Amino acid sequence: MSIADIIISIITWIFQKLILPVLPTNMPLFSYADLQNILTGTLKHNIVYSFAGISQIFNIKLLFILLSTIIVGELLFWLVKAGFFIVKLIRG
Amino acid sequence: MASKQQNISVKGFISQNFKSLLFVVILLFILLIGGKVYGATPFQENFDIYSVGDLAPQGSWATTTPYSVQVSTTTSFSSPNSVWLTSENYSSIKEGDHETTGDWSFWAKVNSDPGTNGETIAVSITGVDYSNVASALYFNCVDNDCETTGLAKISVCIGGGSGLVEIDQVPIDEWINFKVEWDSSTNETRWKSDFGSWSDWGQCYTNTFTYVQGFYIQGGNQTGLLKINLDNISAKCGVDNCGLCETYNTCVSGGCSWYYSIYLQDYFCTEPFTPDDEECDAFYKCQYCGNQTICEEQLNCQWIDRGYGDQCYMAEPTIPPGQVDWEVPDLDDCSSLPALDTLVCEIKNLITGVVMPSQEKVETLYQTIGAFKEKFPFNYVAGLNLFFSDIATQLNTTTTIPIEVLGQQSNVSFTFWDATTTIGGTEETLKNIMIDFTTFVILMGWFVWFISLIKRFF
């Protein structure tokens, strides 16, 4: 077993035993299945249909792509804040 | 006192017979671990250790015709090898243990190349020798041109005096699983393919057999074009042998349960478990849903009968990737280098070996990080991202808007968007000018968010 193997074993143990079991799969009151039901239901079709005309003059594709980047960016920001919080918690 | 003496005598017995006890323990261990029996199957075979070319006489395979069945790496159900034969003089047989009752499973693919018409190839299970046929399965392209229809007829010898009975039509150029069970007390067999349920039990003509020991692949002596590949001859995947089921479909069609760990992204086929509604979830954990209502509330789960009563199954089986793309590089080969270079090479390999992670650990890390995708908030974010990207790709930019004025129906005319004007010496349509303008507004809005995000970091 190499040094890298030992480090990976420690990291995966922390992830599997300490972090993953604590993280929830669903939000309270609004489960992931509910979200998927909404997103994969008629909502997508209605939005595609509704924006079909306006997309001739409004760059709706770019808007949605940038919306995705905003979501990912905010998530990264939240992760960094969470990391700092844990560091502060450990340092006391 | 008596107890103490007894303890001493037990200790004495153990110390005096330590080697014998150790032997017994090792023997029990071997029996428990190594002696696990997967049903009554004369032998198992995946062809993977054989050299490319003639199958016989490798691995106790023999041939009864001018050509042996051929080992190939061109296609296989389980890498690297499978065997192929055509409807010409190709054949091979292997004999194993004598089994009065038992089963076999194998994978086969009817090839469209070099062509499939007018011939048959037989896979037989045999008793005393190759002529003592207990039953046979025929890949049949006699009655239909398989290349045109894309289907090969599957006939099996269970019809008693009338011989062959057609059980299925299977697609060509696909690996299909076939299973056979036999019972020598009645001289009967039954067959099953991925595309149908078990056939009735029946005798092959008036043939009798006291046991099955041989697996005989035979192209006969025909001149037409028909070529099949075979792979993974093993015990039948099913209850009590669920560990042998390699795919979701073979697992559930064998009556087994599909285990999926959401934390480790690990999945395999396991013996049927009692559904637990607490574990019931969309996609991979449908089989935990114990009743129809709970089952149908989950995404991609359906309540159907797949031959084992009404249960909850994945509607469209989707299996997450379990393998990491990156592979740990091999160490350098130092054997052909001069003496000093070999020393340097060995030192380099030693250092590399100390710091280089193993493939197994890399995959574990990859799967562990992948498990975060299933957790809040990553699953919600991934779902929304997929949603927006789907909309972006599906948007229709050439739609019409219907209107009705005073009972007259028509479409709104957007021809004015195509009116052109000259800006900076370049002719531009009004549509493009509007799109550029709205793009600029959107980008400005995004930059405002982006700058605020950076400011929040510091």
mmCIF file of C-alpha atoms in Angstrom, chain B residues 22-334:
data_model
loop_
_atom_site.group_PDB
_atom_site.id
_atom_site.type_symbol
_atom_site.label_atom_id
_atom_site.label_comp_id
_atom_site.label_asym_id
_atom_site.label_seq_id
_atom_site.Cartn_x
_atom_site.Cartn_y
_atom_site.Cartn_z
ATOM 1 C CA LEU B 22 -4.916 -26.364 12.292
ATOM 2 C CA PHE B 23 -5.364 -28.782 9.409
ATOM 3 C CA VAL B 24 -9.033 -29.302 10.259
ATOM 4 C CA VAL B 25 -9.608 -25.536 10.511
ATOM 5 C CA ILE B 26 -7.900 -24.959 7.137
ATOM 6 C CA LEU B 27 -9.910 -27.783 5.601
ATOM 7 C CA LEU B 28 -13.165 -26.312 6.918
ATOM 8 C CA PHE B 29 -12.104 -22.900 5.618
ATOM 9 C CA ILE B 30 -11.440 -24.309 2.149
ATOM 10 C CA LEU B 31 -14.757 -26.121 2.181
ATOM 11 C CA LEU B 32 -16.611 -23.002 3.217
ATOM 12 C CA ILE B 33 -14.870 -20.565 0.895
ATOM 13 C CA GLY B 34 -13.513 -22.561 -2.006
ATOM 14 C CA GLY B 35 -16.059 -25.323 -2.059
ATOM 15 C CA LYS B 36 -19.080 -23.164 -2.775
ATOM 16 C CA VAL B 37 -21.183 -24.956 -5.357
ATOM 17 C CA TYR B 38 -23.215 -22.994 -7.864
ATOM 18 C CA GLY B 39 -25.963 -25.487 -8.710
ATOM 19 C CA ALA B 40 -25.565 -28.671 -10.678
ATOM 20 C CA THR B 41 -23.539 -27.617 -13.690
ATOM 21 C CA PRO B 42 -21.082 -30.034 -15.370
ATOM 22 C CA PHE B 43 -18.520 -27.250 -15.906
ATOM 23 C CA GLN B 44 -18.213 -23.517 -16.416
ATOM 24 C CA GLU B 45 -16.297 -21.795 -19.192
ATOM 25 C CA ASN B 46 -15.583 -18.240 -20.335
ATOM 26 C CA PHE B 47 -12.827 -18.994 -22.914
ATOM 27 C CA ASP B 48 -10.741 -16.095 -21.593
ATOM 28 C CA ILE B 49 -7.548 -18.053 -20.867
ATOM 29 C CA TYR B 50 -7.286 -19.636 -24.320
ATOM 30 C CA SER B 51 -5.126 -18.579 -27.244
ATOM 31 C CA VAL B 52 -6.784 -17.168 -30.336
ATOM 32 C CA GLY B 53 -7.348 -19.842 -32.977
ATOM 33 C CA ASP B 54 -8.578 -23.420 -32.611
ATOM 34 C CA LEU B 55 -10.520 -23.982 -29.388
ATOM 35 C CA ALA B 56 -9.747 -27.731 -29.400
ATOM 36 C CA PRO B 57 -7.670 -29.204 -27.818
ATOM 37 C CA GLN B 58 -7.339 -26.286 -25.381
ATOM 38 C CA GLY B 59 -9.047 -26.718 -21.993
ATOM 39 C CA SER B 60 -10.249 -30.319 -22.688
ATOM 40 C CA TRP B 61 -12.291 -29.195 -25.690
ATOM 41 C CA ALA B 62 -12.402 -31.699 -28.582
ATOM 42 C CA THR B 63 -13.728 -31.581 -32.109
ATOM 43 C CA THR B 64 -15.756 -34.100 -34.114
ATOM 44 C CA THR B 65 -15.521 -32.393 -37.501
ATOM 45 C CA PRO B 66 -12.688 -31.082 -39.708
ATOM 46 C CA TYR B 67 -12.663 -27.642 -38.066
ATOM 47 C CA SER B 68 -12.576 -26.708 -34.404
ATOM 48 C CA VAL B 69 -14.659 -23.855 -33.091
ATOM 49 C CA GLN B 70 -12.454 -20.734 -33.080
ATOM 50 C CA VAL B 71 -11.356 -18.519 -30.177
ATOM 51 C CA SER B 72 -11.535 -14.835 -31.007
ATOM 52 C CA THR B 73 -11.129 -11.431 -29.362
ATOM 53 C CA THR B 74 -13.159 -9.564 -31.984
ATOM 54 C CA THR B 75 -16.304 -9.605 -29.892
ATOM 55 C CA SER B 76 -17.164 -11.045 -26.506
ATOM 56 C CA PHE B 77 -19.777 -10.857 -23.792
ATOM 57 C CA SER B 78 -17.039 -10.760 -21.158
ATOM 58 C CA SER B 79 -13.655 -9.572 -22.362
ATOM 59 C CA PRO B 80 -11.391 -10.610 -23.841
ATOM 60 C CA ASN B 81 -12.437 -13.875 -25.547
ATOM 61 C CA SER B 82 -15.452 -15.566 -27.066
ATOM 62 C CA VAL B 83 -15.691 -18.435 -29.567
ATOM 63 C CA TRP B 84 -17.275 -18.465 -33.001
ATOM 64 C CA LEU B 85 -18.342 -21.035 -35.552
ATOM 65 C CA THR B 86 -20.145 -21.043 -38.858
ATOM 66 C CA SER B 87 -22.699 -23.462 -40.245
ATOM 67 C CA GLU B 88 -19.893 -25.305 -42.060
ATOM 68 C CA ASN B 89 -17.845 -28.143 -40.602
ATOM 69 C CA TYR B 90 -17.122 -26.464 -37.265
ATOM 70 C CA SER B 91 -17.763 -28.222 -33.972
ATOM 71 C CA SER B 92 -16.382 -28.558 -30.455
ATOM 72 C CA ILE B 93 -17.409 -30.464 -27.353
ATOM 73 C CA LYS B 94 -16.326 -30.433 -23.738
ATOM 74 C CA GLU B 95 -17.397 -32.902 -21.076
ATOM 75 C CA GLY B 96 -17.447 -32.352 -17.334
ATOM 76 C CA ASP B 97 -19.153 -33.781 -14.273
ATOM 77 C CA HIS B 98 -22.156 -36.104 -14.611
ATOM 78 C CA GLU B 99 -25.303 -34.275 -13.502
ATOM 79 C CA THR B 100 -28.676 -36.045 -13.439
ATOM 80 C CA THR B 101 -30.480 -32.741 -12.910
ATOM 81 C CA GLY B 102 -29.028 -29.325 -13.455
ATOM 82 C CA ASP B 103 -28.844 -26.217 -15.532
ATOM 83 C CA TRP B 104 -26.619 -24.233 -17.847
ATOM 84 C CA SER B 105 -26.542 -20.652 -18.998
ATOM 85 C CA PHE B 106 -24.679 -19.267 -21.996
ATOM 86 C CA TRP B 107 -24.515 -16.133 -24.110
ATOM 87 C CA ALA B 108 -24.786 -16.188 -27.884
ATOM 88 C CA LYS B 109 -24.806 -13.678 -30.719
ATOM 89 C CA VAL B 110 -26.002 -14.320 -34.266
ATOM 90 C CA ASN B 111 -23.805 -12.264 -36.580
ATOM 91 C CA SER B 112 -25.073 -10.465 -39.669
ATOM 92 C CA ASP B 113 -21.525 -10.575 -41.043
ATOM 93 C CA PRO B 114 -20.767 -12.412 -43.350
ATOM 94 C CA GLY B 115 -24.495 -13.030 -43.830
ATOM 95 C CA THR B 116 -27.247 -15.144 -42.393
ATOM 96 C CA ASN B 117 -29.524 -17.222 -44.541
ATOM 97 C CA GLY B 118 -30.759 -20.693 -44.949
ATOM 98 C CA GLU B 119 -28.765 -22.539 -42.309
ATOM 99 C CA THR B 120 -28.799 -23.621 -38.678
ATOM 100 C CA ILE B 121 -26.292 -24.017 -35.872
ATOM 101 C CA ALA B 122 -26.985 -26.279 -32.903
ATOM 102 C CA VAL B 123 -25.944 -26.065 -29.255
ATOM 103 C CA SER B 124 -26.573 -29.455 -27.647
ATOM 104 C CA ILE B 125 -26.319 -30.808 -24.142
ATOM 105 C CA THR B 126 -25.167 -34.398 -24.242
ATOM 106 C CA GLY B 127 -24.977 -37.503 -22.073
ATOM 107 C CA VAL B 128 -22.645 -40.479 -22.526
ATOM 108 C CA ASP B 129 -21.000 -39.019 -25.648
ATOM 109 C CA TYR B 130 -21.672 -36.382 -28.321
ATOM 110 C CA SER B 131 -24.247 -38.568 -30.080
ATOM 111 C CA ASN B 132 -26.319 -39.000 -26.891
ATOM 112 C CA VAL B 133 -28.178 -35.692 -27.280
ATOM 113 C CA ALA B 134 -30.350 -34.803 -24.291
ATOM 114 C CA SER B 135 -31.610 -31.667 -25.975
ATOM 115 C CA ALA B 136 -30.515 -29.012 -28.440
ATOM 116 C CA LEU B 137 -31.082 -25.391 -29.284
ATOM 117 C CA TYR B 138 -31.023 -24.334 -32.948
ATOM 118 C CA PHE B 139 -30.207 -20.893 -34.268
ATOM 119 C CA ASN B 140 -32.460 -21.108 -37.273
ATOM 120 C CA CYS B 141 -32.218 -18.951 -40.383
ATOM 121 C CA VAL B 142 -33.843 -21.522 -42.657
ATOM 122 C CA ASP B 143 -37.440 -20.298 -42.569
ATOM 123 C CA ASN B 144 -36.629 -16.616 -42.717
ATOM 124 C CA ASP B 145 -33.728 -14.604 -44.015
ATOM 125 C CA CYS B 146 -32.254 -13.406 -40.722
ATOM 126 C CA GLU B 147 -30.264 -10.671 -42.394
ATOM 127 C CA THR B 148 -33.416 -9.131 -43.898
ATOM 128 C CA THR B 149 -35.714 -9.538 -40.911
ATOM 129 C CA GLY B 150 -33.035 -8.887 -38.310
ATOM 130 C CA LEU B 151 -34.371 -11.849 -36.358
ATOM 131 C CA ALA B 152 -33.198 -15.418 -35.867
ATOM 132 C CA LYS B 153 -35.655 -18.143 -34.958
ATOM 133 C CA ILE B 154 -34.795 -20.130 -31.870
ATOM 134 C CA SER B 155 -35.994 -23.733 -31.909
ATOM 135 C CA VAL B 156 -35.383 -26.278 -29.172
ATOM 136 C CA CYS B 157 -35.679 -30.039 -29.149
ATOM 137 C CA ILE B 158 -38.471 -30.594 -26.614
ATOM 138 C CA GLY B 159 -41.313 -31.677 -28.900
ATOM 139 C CA GLY B 160 -41.115 -35.421 -28.308
ATOM 140 C CA GLY B 161 -41.744 -37.272 -31.567
ATOM 141 C CA SER B 162 -42.147 -34.067 -33.535
ATOM 142 C CA GLY B 163 -38.710 -32.839 -32.446
ATOM 143 C CA LEU B 164 -38.182 -29.086 -32.691
ATOM 144 C CA VAL B 165 -40.376 -26.421 -31.136
ATOM 145 C CA GLU B 166 -39.894 -22.722 -31.915
ATOM 146 C CA ILE B 167 -39.693 -20.742 -28.651
ATOM 147 C CA ASP B 168 -38.529 -17.249 -29.646
ATOM 148 C CA GLN B 169 -37.269 -14.935 -32.337
ATOM 149 C CA VAL B 170 -34.224 -13.012 -31.173
ATOM 150 C CA PRO B 171 -32.436 -10.025 -32.734
ATOM 151 C CA ILE B 172 -29.178 -10.615 -34.554
ATOM 152 C CA ASP B 173 -25.927 -8.818 -33.657
ATOM 153 C CA GLU B 174 -26.893 -8.743 -29.979
ATOM 154 C CA TRP B 175 -25.637 -10.865 -27.099
ATOM 155 C CA ILE B 176 -28.584 -12.931 -25.850
ATOM 156 C CA ASN B 177 -28.642 -15.108 -22.740
ATOM 157 C CA PHE B 178 -29.995 -18.653 -23.014
ATOM 158 C CA LYS B 179 -30.709 -21.068 -20.200
ATOM 159 C CA VAL B 180 -31.483 -24.767 -20.105
ATOM 160 C CA GLU B 181 -32.580 -27.082 -17.303
ATOM 161 C CA TRP B 182 -32.673 -30.878 -17.478
ATOM 162 C CA ASP B 183 -34.089 -33.776 -15.483
ATOM 163 C CA SER B 184 -32.826 -37.227 -16.443
ATOM 164 C CA SER B 185 -35.557 -38.999 -14.432
ATOM 165 C CA THR B 186 -38.097 -37.866 -17.041
ATOM 166 C CA ASN B 187 -35.624 -37.391 -19.962
ATOM 167 C CA GLU B 188 -36.962 -33.857 -20.304
ATOM 168 C CA THR B 189 -35.451 -30.396 -20.680
ATOM 169 C CA ARG B 190 -36.741 -26.846 -20.894
ATOM 170 C CA TRP B 191 -35.184 -23.681 -22.356
ATOM 171 C CA LYS B 192 -35.403 -19.934 -21.952
ATOM 172 C CA SER B 193 -34.014 -16.907 -23.756
ATOM 173 C CA ASP B 194 -33.879 -13.246 -22.728
ATOM 174 C CA PHE B 195 -36.877 -12.696 -24.988
ATOM 175 C CA GLY B 196 -39.347 -15.120 -23.493
ATOM 176 C CA SER B 197 -40.385 -17.141 -20.489
ATOM 177 C CA TRP B 198 -39.419 -20.758 -19.823
ATOM 178 C CA SER B 199 -40.610 -23.254 -22.413
ATOM 179 C CA ASP B 200 -42.611 -26.304 -21.389
ATOM 180 C CA TRP B 201 -40.665 -29.363 -20.262
ATOM 181 C CA GLY B 202 -40.301 -31.872 -23.090
ATOM 182 C CA GLN B 203 -38.308 -34.801 -24.450
ATOM 183 C CA CYS B 204 -36.079 -34.556 -27.519
ATOM 184 C CA TYR B 205 -37.609 -37.130 -29.888
ATOM 185 C CA THR B 206 -37.368 -40.428 -27.984
ATOM 186 C CA ASN B 207 -33.862 -39.728 -26.700
ATOM 187 C CA THR B 208 -33.030 -40.865 -23.201
ATOM 188 C CA PHE B 209 -30.153 -39.833 -20.968
ATOM 189 C CA THR B 210 -29.028 -40.850 -17.494
ATOM 190 C CA TYR B 211 -27.014 -37.670 -16.967
ATOM 191 C CA VAL B 212 -25.710 -34.606 -18.789
ATOM 192 C CA GLN B 213 -21.983 -34.018 -19.026
ATOM 193 C CA GLY B 214 -21.266 -32.440 -22.424
ATOM 194 C CA PHE B 215 -21.723 -29.075 -24.083
ATOM 195 C CA TYR B 216 -21.612 -29.609 -27.843
ATOM 196 C CA ILE B 217 -21.445 -26.737 -30.324
ATOM 197 C CA GLN B 218 -22.030 -27.880 -33.870
ATOM 198 C CA GLY B 219 -22.246 -26.121 -37.228
ATOM 199 C CA GLY B 220 -23.110 -29.390 -38.972
ATOM 200 C CA ASN B 221 -22.063 -29.894 -42.544
ATOM 201 C CA GLN B 222 -23.751 -27.033 -44.299
ATOM 202 C CA THR B 223 -22.567 -24.579 -46.898
ATOM 203 C CA GLY B 224 -24.736 -21.542 -46.200
ATOM 204 C CA LEU B 225 -23.732 -18.454 -44.317
ATOM 205 C CA LEU B 226 -24.487 -18.366 -40.636
ATOM 206 C CA LYS B 227 -22.055 -17.406 -37.915
ATOM 207 C CA ILE B 228 -22.581 -17.242 -34.174
ATOM 208 C CA ASN B 229 -20.411 -16.279 -31.200
ATOM 209 C CA LEU B 230 -20.692 -17.947 -27.805
ATOM 210 C CA ASP B 231 -19.420 -16.839 -24.404
ATOM 211 C CA ASN B 232 -19.776 -17.453 -20.648
ATOM 212 C CA ILE B 233 -21.082 -20.991 -20.296
ATOM 213 C CA SER B 234 -21.983 -21.072 -16.613
ATOM 214 C CA ALA B 235 -24.550 -22.014 -14.026
ATOM 215 C CA LYS B 236 -27.948 -20.469 -14.548
ATOM 216 C CA CYS B 237 -28.252 -17.024 -13.029
ATOM 217 C CA GLY B 238 -31.207 -17.044 -10.690
ATOM 218 C CA VAL B 239 -32.326 -17.553 -7.126
ATOM 219 C CA ASP B 240 -29.516 -19.237 -5.130
ATOM 220 C CA ASN B 241 -27.104 -18.175 -7.893
ATOM 221 C CA CYS B 242 -27.914 -14.469 -7.910
ATOM 222 C CA GLY B 243 -24.239 -13.591 -7.583
ATOM 223 C CA LEU B 244 -23.798 -14.872 -11.140
ATOM 224 C CA CYS B 245 -26.222 -12.335 -12.611
ATOM 225 C CA GLU B 246 -24.137 -9.627 -14.230
ATOM 226 C CA THR B 247 -26.736 -7.155 -15.441
ATOM 227 C CA TYR B 248 -29.873 -5.607 -14.013
ATOM 228 C CA ASN B 249 -32.079 -7.353 -16.567
ATOM 229 C CA THR B 250 -30.670 -10.843 -16.032
ATOM 230 C CA CYS B 251 -30.817 -10.251 -12.272
ATOM 231 C CA VAL B 252 -34.487 -9.312 -12.060
ATOM 232 C CA SER B 253 -35.563 -11.755 -14.764
ATOM 233 C CA GLY B 254 -33.920 -14.487 -12.656
ATOM 234 C CA GLY B 255 -36.039 -13.523 -9.640
ATOM 235 C CA CYS B 256 -33.164 -11.839 -7.792
ATOM 236 C CA SER B 257 -32.896 -8.378 -6.288
ATOM 237 C CA TRP B 258 -30.699 -5.543 -7.453
ATOM 238 C CA TYR B 259 -28.741 -3.975 -4.621
ATOM 239 C CA TYR B 260 -27.575 -0.406 -4.975
ATOM 240 C CA SER B 261 -25.644 1.558 -2.372
ATOM 241 C CA ILE B 262 -26.377 5.222 -2.760
ATOM 242 C CA TYR B 263 -23.297 6.079 -0.703
ATOM 243 C CA LEU B 264 -20.779 3.993 -2.557
ATOM 244 C CA GLN B 265 -22.395 3.917 -5.997
ATOM 245 C CA ASP B 266 -21.869 0.196 -5.831
ATOM 246 C CA TYR B 267 -24.354 -2.258 -7.325
ATOM 247 C CA PHE B 268 -24.706 -5.998 -7.721
ATOM 248 C CA CYS B 269 -27.255 -8.769 -7.889
ATOM 249 C CA THR B 270 -28.195 -10.363 -4.608
ATOM 250 C CA GLU B 271 -30.606 -13.001 -3.324
ATOM 251 C CA PRO B 272 -34.215 -11.742 -3.144
ATOM 252 C CA PHE B 273 -34.714 -9.456 -0.169
ATOM 253 C CA THR B 274 -37.878 -8.438 1.630
ATOM 254 C CA PRO B 275 -38.838 -4.961 0.443
ATOM 255 C CA ASP B 276 -38.389 -2.268 3.032
ATOM 256 C CA ASP B 277 -40.350 0.892 2.314
ATOM 257 C CA GLU B 278 -37.881 2.925 4.360
ATOM 258 C CA GLU B 279 -35.262 2.179 1.710
ATOM 259 C CA CYS B 280 -37.598 2.649 -1.236
ATOM 260 C CA ASP B 281 -36.408 5.382 -3.572
ATOM 261 C CA ALA B 282 -36.489 6.509 -7.169
ATOM 262 C CA PHE B 283 -34.450 4.827 -9.924
ATOM 263 C CA TYR B 284 -31.996 2.354 -8.418
ATOM 264 C CA LYS B 285 -33.932 1.399 -5.266
ATOM 265 C CA CYS B 286 -37.319 0.669 -6.790
ATOM 266 C CA GLN B 287 -37.165 -2.956 -5.656
ATOM 267 C CA TYR B 288 -37.385 -1.836 -2.016
ATOM 268 C CA CYS B 289 -40.877 -0.407 -2.563
ATOM 269 C CA GLY B 290 -43.300 -2.872 -1.010
ATOM 270 C CA ASN B 291 -46.614 -1.806 -2.463
ATOM 271 C CA GLN B 292 -48.002 -0.338 -5.670
ATOM 272 C CA THR B 293 -48.860 3.092 -4.267
ATOM 273 C CA ILE B 294 -45.398 3.755 -2.850
ATOM 274 C CA CYS B 295 -43.763 2.265 -5.947
ATOM 275 C CA GLU B 296 -45.606 4.453 -8.428
ATOM 276 C CA GLU B 297 -44.891 7.587 -6.404
ATOM 277 C CA GLN B 298 -41.200 7.123 -7.197
ATOM 278 C CA LEU B 299 -39.573 8.322 -10.362
ATOM 279 C CA ASN B 300 -38.777 5.662 -12.961
ATOM 280 C CA CYS B 301 -40.388 2.887 -10.904
ATOM 281 C CA GLN B 302 -43.229 0.692 -12.100
ATOM 282 C CA TRP B 303 -45.360 -2.015 -10.503
ATOM 283 C CA ILE B 304 -45.359 -5.017 -12.845
ATOM 284 C CA ASP B 305 -45.149 -8.789 -12.915
ATOM 285 C CA ARG B 306 -41.871 -10.033 -14.426
ATOM 286 C CA GLY B 307 -42.702 -13.649 -13.711
ATOM 287 C CA TYR B 308 -42.419 -13.549 -9.913
ATOM 288 C CA GLY B 309 -45.646 -11.791 -8.934
ATOM 289 C CA ASP B 310 -46.311 -8.056 -8.886
ATOM 290 C CA GLN B 311 -43.228 -6.165 -7.705
ATOM 291 C CA CYS B 312 -41.604 -2.783 -8.094
ATOM 292 C CA TYR B 313 -38.930 -2.518 -10.822
ATOM 293 C CA MET B 314 -37.018 0.208 -12.617
ATOM 294 C CA ALA B 315 -39.096 1.273 -15.621
ATOM 295 C CA GLU B 316 -36.025 2.070 -17.697
ATOM 296 C CA PRO B 317 -32.949 0.480 -16.158
ATOM 297 C CA THR B 318 -30.183 3.039 -15.844
ATOM 298 C CA ILE B 319 -26.949 2.064 -14.212
ATOM 299 C CA PRO B 320 -24.538 4.746 -13.002
ATOM 300 C CA PRO B 321 -20.945 4.575 -14.240
ATOM 301 C CA GLY B 322 -18.801 2.792 -11.705
ATOM 302 C CA GLN B 323 -15.420 3.100 -13.306
ATOM 303 C CA VAL B 324 -13.102 6.066 -13.282
ATOM 304 C CA ASP B 325 -11.814 7.150 -16.691
ATOM 305 C CA TRP B 326 -8.254 7.712 -15.489
ATOM 306 C CA GLU B 327 -6.124 4.621 -15.113
ATOM 307 C CA VAL B 328 -3.057 4.308 -12.930
ATOM 308 C CA PRO B 329 -0.057 4.062 -15.310
ATOM 309 C CA ASP B 330 2.098 0.951 -15.204
ATOM 310 C CA LEU B 331 5.628 1.064 -13.873
ATOM 311 C CA ASP B 332 8.507 1.189 -16.368
ATOM 312 C CA ASP B 333 9.919 -2.081 -17.709
ATOM 313 C CA CYS B 334 13.557 -2.128 -16.552
#
